């Protein structure tokens, strides 16, 4: 008759493909029992967005069925997101992921919104902070334009409460501006505004806070690196050489500020004609994957063009929500899982 110890020995052979350690040592196995020859195993993954959960499940089943006396396997999978230390700023936010680009016009904000939504769809608690003070577009993309965040007294201090929409907690300077308002601020005022977003917003408990950074490598990016416990960053580019040249500057900035770079995303990678099904490299075929690898960075994936992405975003319906089966939505959903997995790897390496 198989025992609990027999099962645990078998589970030591199940290796997490990203962390390269067994799931017992990683403390993912929460409960094991044998009932009438059936192994019942409870596993807690490191993120609900784990891209390899099915692989891990199959491996558990295979290793467990190899135990003498086991006639069946029931695997119950949950998840608890691993995160940074609770010390310092944003103690209740486990991960702060910056979405950056070296230049404008590469679809960074659209990707940031859809990545945040894709993470939230897995069951994670997700916030989205629009730090592009000069061009805040997230209120439009999420259909919350014109809404004002409430203010509440928490522990004797006035705190802004993020707007909640589409499963996200959202804060943006755009929520506080009229359509015709322009921000003409220099460094000190920018730093003060960002400090308020960090210290005077009650984000509550979050698994992931996604930052939509402004394009470039200026005051705002440097201030955020000082103010926020950014746990990782991804850099967005398009296939054009002129866009990838600016990736190098963004990468250098994160290296200087000691923020781990998870990798590079190629946006607008090509367009598939809905009529003839031919692939058109509208912005050229820049071989971004090879260029990224030459820098020693991970190529996270590509997101194709789709004529529906822009109008859906303008209407407050991001593509991951409005058309989850579309090619861009599928690509972004896969990217969200990859990013969540890599963020876990970063924590285990630190």
Coordinates of C-alpha atoms in Angstrom, one line a residue:
X1 CA 0.0 0.0 0.0
X2 CA 1.4 3.4 -1.0
X3 CA 2.1 5.9 1.8
X4 CA 2.4 9.6 2.0
X5 CA 6.2 9.2 2.2
X6 CA 6.1 7.2 -1.1
X7 CA 4.3 10.1 -2.8
X8 CA 6.6 12.8 -1.4
X9 CA 9.6 10.8 -2.8
X10 CA 8.0 10.7 -6.2
X11 CA 7.2 14.4 -6.1
X12 CA 10.9 15.2 -5.4
X13 CA 11.3 14.2 -9.1
X14 CA 8.9 16.8 -10.4
X15 CA 11.1 19.8 -11.4
X16 CA 9.7 23.3 -12.0
X17 CA 10.9 24.1 -15.6
X18 CA 11.6 27.7 -14.9
X19 CA 13.1 27.5 -11.4
X20 CA 15.0 24.2 -12.1
X21 CA 14.2 22.9 -8.6
X22 CA 11.8 20.2 -7.4
X23 CA 8.4 21.3 -6.2
X24 CA 8.8 19.8 -2.7
X25 CA 12.0 21.9 -2.0
X26 CA 10.2 24.9 -3.5
X27 CA 7.4 24.3 -0.9
X28 CA 4.7 24.1 -3.6
X29 CA 3.3 20.8 -2.2
X30 CA 0.8 21.7 0.4
X31 CA -1.0 18.4 1.1
X32 CA -0.7 14.8 0.1
X33 CA -2.9 11.8 1.0
X34 CA -3.8 8.4 -0.3
X35 CA -7.5 7.4 -0.3
X36 CA -8.4 3.9 -1.6
X37 CA -5.3 3.9 -3.9
X38 CA -6.0 7.4 -5.2
X39 CA -3.3 10.0 -4.6
X40 CA -4.8 13.4 -3.7
X41 CA -2.2 16.2 -4.0
X42 CA -2.6 19.9 -3.4
X43 CA -0.1 22.2 -5.1
X44 CA 0.4 25.9 -4.7
X45 CA 2.1 27.5 -7.8
X46 CA 4.1 30.7 -7.5
X47 CA 1.7 32.7 -9.7
X48 CA -1.8 32.0 -11.1
X49 CA -0.5 33.1 -14.5
X50 CA 2.0 30.2 -14.5
X51 CA 2.5 29.4 -18.2
X52 CA 3.7 25.9 -17.4
X53 CA 1.0 24.7 -15.0
X54 CA -0.3 22.0 -17.4
X55 CA 3.3 20.7 -17.8
X56 CA 3.7 20.5 -14.1
X57 CA 0.3 18.8 -13.6
X58 CA 1.2 16.2 -16.2
X59 CA 4.6 15.6 -14.6
X60 CA 2.9 15.2 -11.1
X61 CA 0.4 12.7 -12.5
X62 CA 3.1 10.7 -14.3
X63 CA 5.5 10.5 -11.4
X64 CA 2.7 9.7 -8.9
X65 CA 1.2 6.9 -11.1
X66 CA 4.6 5.3 -11.1
X67 CA 4.3 4.6 -7.4
X68 CA 3.3 1.0 -6.6
X69 CA -0.2 0.8 -5.3
X70 CA -1.5 4.1 -6.8
X71 CA -4.5 3.6 -9.1
X72 CA -5.4 7.2 -9.7
X73 CA -4.3 10.8 -9.2
X74 CA -6.2 14.0 -8.3
X75 CA -4.2 17.2 -8.5
X76 CA -5.7 20.4 -7.0
X77 CA -3.8 23.5 -8.1
X78 CA -3.8 26.9 -6.4
X79 CA -1.4 29.8 -6.5
X80 CA 0.2 32.3 -4.2
X81 CA 2.3 35.0 -5.9
X82 CA 5.8 35.4 -4.6
X83 CA 7.0 38.9 -4.0
X84 CA 9.5 41.4 -2.7
X85 CA 10.1 42.2 1.0
X86 CA 7.4 44.1 2.8
X87 CA 9.9 46.6 4.0
X88 CA 10.0 50.1 2.4
X89 CA 7.5 51.7 0.1
X90 CA 4.4 49.8 -1.1
X91 CA 4.7 47.0 1.5
X92 CA 1.5 45.4 0.3
X93 CA 2.4 45.3 -3.3
X94 CA 4.3 42.1 -4.1
X95 CA 5.7 43.0 -7.6
X96 CA 6.1 46.2 -9.4
X97 CA 6.6 45.6 -13.2
X98 CA 7.6 48.6 -15.4
X99 CA 6.6 48.6 -19.1
X100 CA 9.0 50.9 -20.9
X101 CA 10.1 52.0 -24.4
X102 CA 13.0 54.0 -25.6
X103 CA 10.8 56.1 -27.9
X104 CA 7.1 56.9 -28.4
X105 CA 4.7 55.4 -30.9
X106 CA 5.5 51.7 -30.3
X107 CA 2.2 50.8 -28.5
X108 CA 3.7 50.7 -25.0
X109 CA 0.6 52.0 -23.2
X110 CA -1.7 49.6 -25.1
X111 CA 0.5 46.7 -24.2
X112 CA 0.7 47.8 -20.5
X113 CA -3.1 47.9 -20.2
X114 CA -3.6 44.6 -21.9
X115 CA -0.8 42.9 -19.9
X116 CA -2.4 44.1 -16.7
X117 CA -5.8 42.8 -17.8
X118 CA -4.3 39.4 -18.8
X119 CA -2.7 39.0 -15.4
X120 CA -6.0 40.0 -13.7
X121 CA -7.9 37.4 -15.7
X122 CA -5.8 34.6 -14.1
X123 CA -7.1 35.7 -10.7
X124 CA -4.2 37.8 -9.6
X125 CA -4.8 41.1 -7.8
X126 CA -3.5 43.8 -10.3
X127 CA -3.0 47.5 -10.2
X128 CA -2.1 49.8 -13.1
X129 CA -0.2 53.1 -12.6
X130 CA -0.1 55.5 -15.5
X131 CA 3.2 57.4 -14.9
X132 CA 3.2 59.0 -18.4
X133 CA 2.4 62.5 -16.9
X134 CA 2.8 64.2 -20.3
X135 CA 0.5 61.9 -22.2
X136 CA -1.8 59.9 -19.9
X137 CA -3.9 57.7 -22.1
X138 CA -5.0 54.9 -19.8
X139 CA -8.3 56.5 -18.6
X140 CA -9.5 56.5 -22.2
X141 CA -8.4 52.9 -22.9
X142 CA -10.2 51.6 -19.8
X143 CA -13.3 53.7 -20.2
X144 CA -12.9 55.7 -17.0
X145 CA -12.3 59.1 -18.5
X146 CA -13.9 61.8 -16.3
X147 CA -13.9 59.7 -13.1
X148 CA -12.2 61.2 -10.1
X149 CA -10.6 59.0 -7.4
X150 CA -12.1 59.2 -3.9
X151 CA -10.1 60.5 -1.0
X152 CA -10.3 58.7 2.4
X153 CA -8.7 59.1 5.8
X154 CA -6.4 56.1 6.5
X155 CA -4.4 56.1 9.8
X156 CA -4.9 59.9 10.0
X157 CA -3.6 60.6 6.5
X158 CA -5.6 61.5 3.4
X159 CA -5.2 58.8 0.8
X160 CA -6.5 58.6 -2.8
X161 CA -8.4 55.5 -3.6
X162 CA -7.7 54.0 -7.1
X163 CA -10.5 53.7 -9.6
X164 CA -11.6 50.1 -10.0
X165 CA -12.5 49.0 -13.5
X166 CA -12.4 45.8 -15.5
X167 CA -10.7 43.9 -12.6
X168 CA -7.9 46.5 -12.1
X169 CA -7.1 49.2 -9.6
X170 CA -6.1 52.2 -11.7
X171 CA -4.4 55.6 -11.0
X172 CA -3.5 58.2 -13.6
X173 CA -2.9 61.9 -13.7
X174 CA -5.3 61.8 -16.6
X175 CA -8.1 61.3 -14.1
X176 CA -7.5 64.7 -12.7
X177 CA -7.1 66.7 -15.9
X178 CA -9.5 68.3 -18.3
X179 CA -9.2 67.5 -22.0
X180 CA -7.5 70.8 -22.7
X181 CA -5.1 70.8 -19.7
X182 CA -1.4 70.6 -20.4
X183 CA 1.3 69.7 -17.9
X184 CA 4.2 72.1 -18.2
X185 CA 6.3 70.9 -15.2
X186 CA 10.0 70.7 -14.6
X187 CA 11.8 68.0 -12.6
X188 CA 10.9 69.0 -9.0
X189 CA 7.2 69.2 -9.8
X190 CA 7.3 65.9 -11.6
X191 CA 9.0 64.3 -8.7
X192 CA 6.4 65.7 -6.3
X193 CA 3.5 64.3 -8.4
X194 CA 5.1 60.9 -8.6
X195 CA 5.8 60.9 -4.9
X196 CA 2.0 61.5 -4.3
X197 CA 1.2 58.5 -6.5
X198 CA 3.5 56.4 -4.5
X199 CA 2.9 57.6 -0.9
X200 CA -0.7 59.0 -1.1
X201 CA -2.5 56.2 -2.9
X202 CA -4.1 53.3 -1.0
X203 CA -3.4 50.4 -3.4
X204 CA -4.3 47.8 -0.8
X205 CA -2.9 44.2 -1.4
X206 CA -1.7 43.7 -4.9
X207 CA 0.1 40.8 -6.6
X208 CA 1.3 43.0 -9.5
X209 CA 1.4 46.7 -10.0
X210 CA 2.0 47.4 -13.7
X211 CA 3.7 50.8 -14.5
X212 CA 3.1 52.4 -17.8
X213 CA 6.3 54.5 -18.1
X214 CA 6.6 57.5 -20.4
X215 CA 8.8 56.9 -23.4
X216 CA 12.4 57.8 -23.2
X217 CA 14.9 57.9 -20.3
X218 CA 14.3 61.2 -18.6
X219 CA 13.4 62.7 -15.2
X220 CA 10.2 60.6 -14.7
X221 CA 11.9 57.3 -15.2
X222 CA 14.8 58.1 -13.0
X223 CA 12.5 59.4 -10.2
X224 CA 10.4 56.3 -10.4
X225 CA 13.5 54.1 -9.9
X226 CA 14.3 56.1 -6.8
X227 CA 10.7 56.2 -5.5
X228 CA 9.3 52.8 -6.3
X229 CA 10.6 49.3 -5.5
X230 CA 10.5 48.3 -9.1
X231 CA 11.1 44.5 -9.2
X232 CA 11.5 44.2 -13.0
X233 CA 11.0 45.8 -16.4
X234 CA 10.1 44.9 -19.9
X235 CA 11.0 47.0 -22.9
X236 CA 8.7 47.4 -25.9
X237 CA 9.9 48.0 -29.5
X238 CA 8.7 47.7 -33.0
X239 CA 10.5 45.9 -35.9
X240 CA 12.1 49.2 -37.1
X241 CA 15.8 49.8 -36.6
X242 CA 15.1 53.3 -35.4
X243 CA 12.9 51.9 -32.6
X244 CA 15.3 49.2 -31.6
X245 CA 18.2 51.7 -31.4
X246 CA 16.3 53.4 -28.5
X247 CA 15.9 50.0 -26.8
X248 CA 19.6 50.2 -26.0
X249 CA 19.1 53.5 -24.1
X250 CA 16.2 52.1 -22.1
X251 CA 18.2 48.9 -21.2
X252 CA 21.2 51.1 -20.1
X253 CA 18.9 53.1 -17.8
X254 CA 17.6 50.0 -16.1
X255 CA 21.1 48.7 -15.7
X256 CA 22.2 51.9 -14.1
X257 CA 19.2 51.9 -11.7
X258 CA 19.7 48.2 -11.0
X259 CA 16.3 47.1 -12.2
X260 CA 16.2 43.5 -13.6
X261 CA 15.2 43.5 -17.2
X262 CA 12.9 40.5 -18.0
X263 CA 13.2 41.0 -21.7
X264 CA 12.1 42.7 -24.9
X265 CA 8.6 42.6 -26.6
X266 CA 8.2 43.2 -30.3
X267 CA 4.9 45.0 -30.9
X268 CA 3.3 45.5 -34.4
X269 CA 5.3 42.6 -35.7
X270 CA 3.3 42.1 -38.8
X271 CA -0.2 42.1 -40.3
X272 CA -2.1 39.1 -41.6
X273 CA -4.6 40.1 -44.2
X274 CA -8.0 38.8 -43.3
X275 CA -8.9 38.2 -46.9
X276 CA -5.8 36.6 -48.5
X277 CA -4.2 35.5 -45.2
X278 CA -0.8 36.8 -46.4
X279 CA 1.6 38.1 -43.8
X280 CA 2.8 41.7 -44.4
X281 CA 5.7 43.2 -42.5
X282 CA 4.4 46.7 -42.5
X283 CA 7.1 48.1 -40.3
X284 CA 9.8 45.9 -41.8
X285 CA 11.3 42.6 -40.6
X286 CA 13.9 43.9 -38.2
X287 CA 14.9 40.5 -36.8
X288 CA 14.3 41.8 -33.2
X289 CA 14.8 38.4 -31.6
X290 CA 18.4 38.0 -32.9
X291 CA 19.2 41.6 -32.0
X292 CA 17.8 41.1 -28.5
X293 CA 19.8 37.9 -28.0
X294 CA 22.9 39.8 -29.0
X295 CA 22.4 42.1 -26.1
X296 CA 22.2 39.1 -23.8
X297 CA 18.5 39.8 -23.1
X298 CA 15.5 37.5 -23.4
X299 CA 13.1 37.9 -26.4
X300 CA 9.7 37.6 -24.8
X301 CA 7.6 37.4 -27.9
X302 CA 5.8 39.3 -30.7
X303 CA 2.4 40.9 -30.9
X304 CA 0.9 41.2 -34.4
X305 CA -1.0 44.2 -35.8
X306 CA -4.8 44.0 -35.8
X307 CA -7.0 46.8 -37.1
X308 CA -9.4 46.3 -34.2
X309 CA -6.9 47.1 -31.4
X310 CA -6.9 50.9 -31.7
X311 CA -10.6 51.6 -32.1
X312 CA -11.4 49.1 -29.3
X313 CA -8.9 50.9 -27.0
X314 CA -10.4 54.3 -27.9
X315 CA -13.8 52.9 -26.9
X316 CA -12.5 51.7 -23.5
X317 CA -12.5 48.0 -24.5
X318 CA -8.9 46.7 -24.6
X319 CA -8.4 43.8 -27.0
X320 CA -7.7 41.2 -24.3
X321 CA -11.3 41.8 -23.0
X322 CA -13.2 42.7 -26.2
X323 CA -11.8 39.9 -28.4
X324 CA -9.8 37.4 -26.3
X325 CA -9.5 34.9 -29.2
X326 CA -7.8 37.4 -31.5
X327 CA -4.1 36.9 -32.4
X328 CA -3.0 40.0 -30.5
X329 CA -5.0 39.0 -27.4
X330 CA -3.6 35.5 -27.5
X331 CA -0.1 36.7 -27.8
X332 CA -0.5 39.2 -24.9
X333 CA -2.0 36.5 -22.7
X334 CA 1.0 34.3 -23.4
X335 CA 3.3 37.2 -22.7
X336 CA 1.6 37.9 -19.3
X337 CA 2.3 34.3 -18.3
X338 CA 5.9 34.5 -19.4
X339 CA 6.4 37.7 -17.5
X340 CA 4.9 36.4 -14.3
X341 CA 7.0 33.3 -14.5
X342 CA 10.2 35.3 -15.1
X343 CA 9.4 37.6 -12.2
X344 CA 9.2 34.6 -9.9
X345 CA 12.6 33.5 -11.2
X346 CA 14.0 36.9 -10.3
X347 CA 12.8 36.5 -6.7
X348 CA 14.4 33.1 -6.3
X349 CA 17.7 34.4 -7.7
X350 CA 17.9 37.4 -5.3

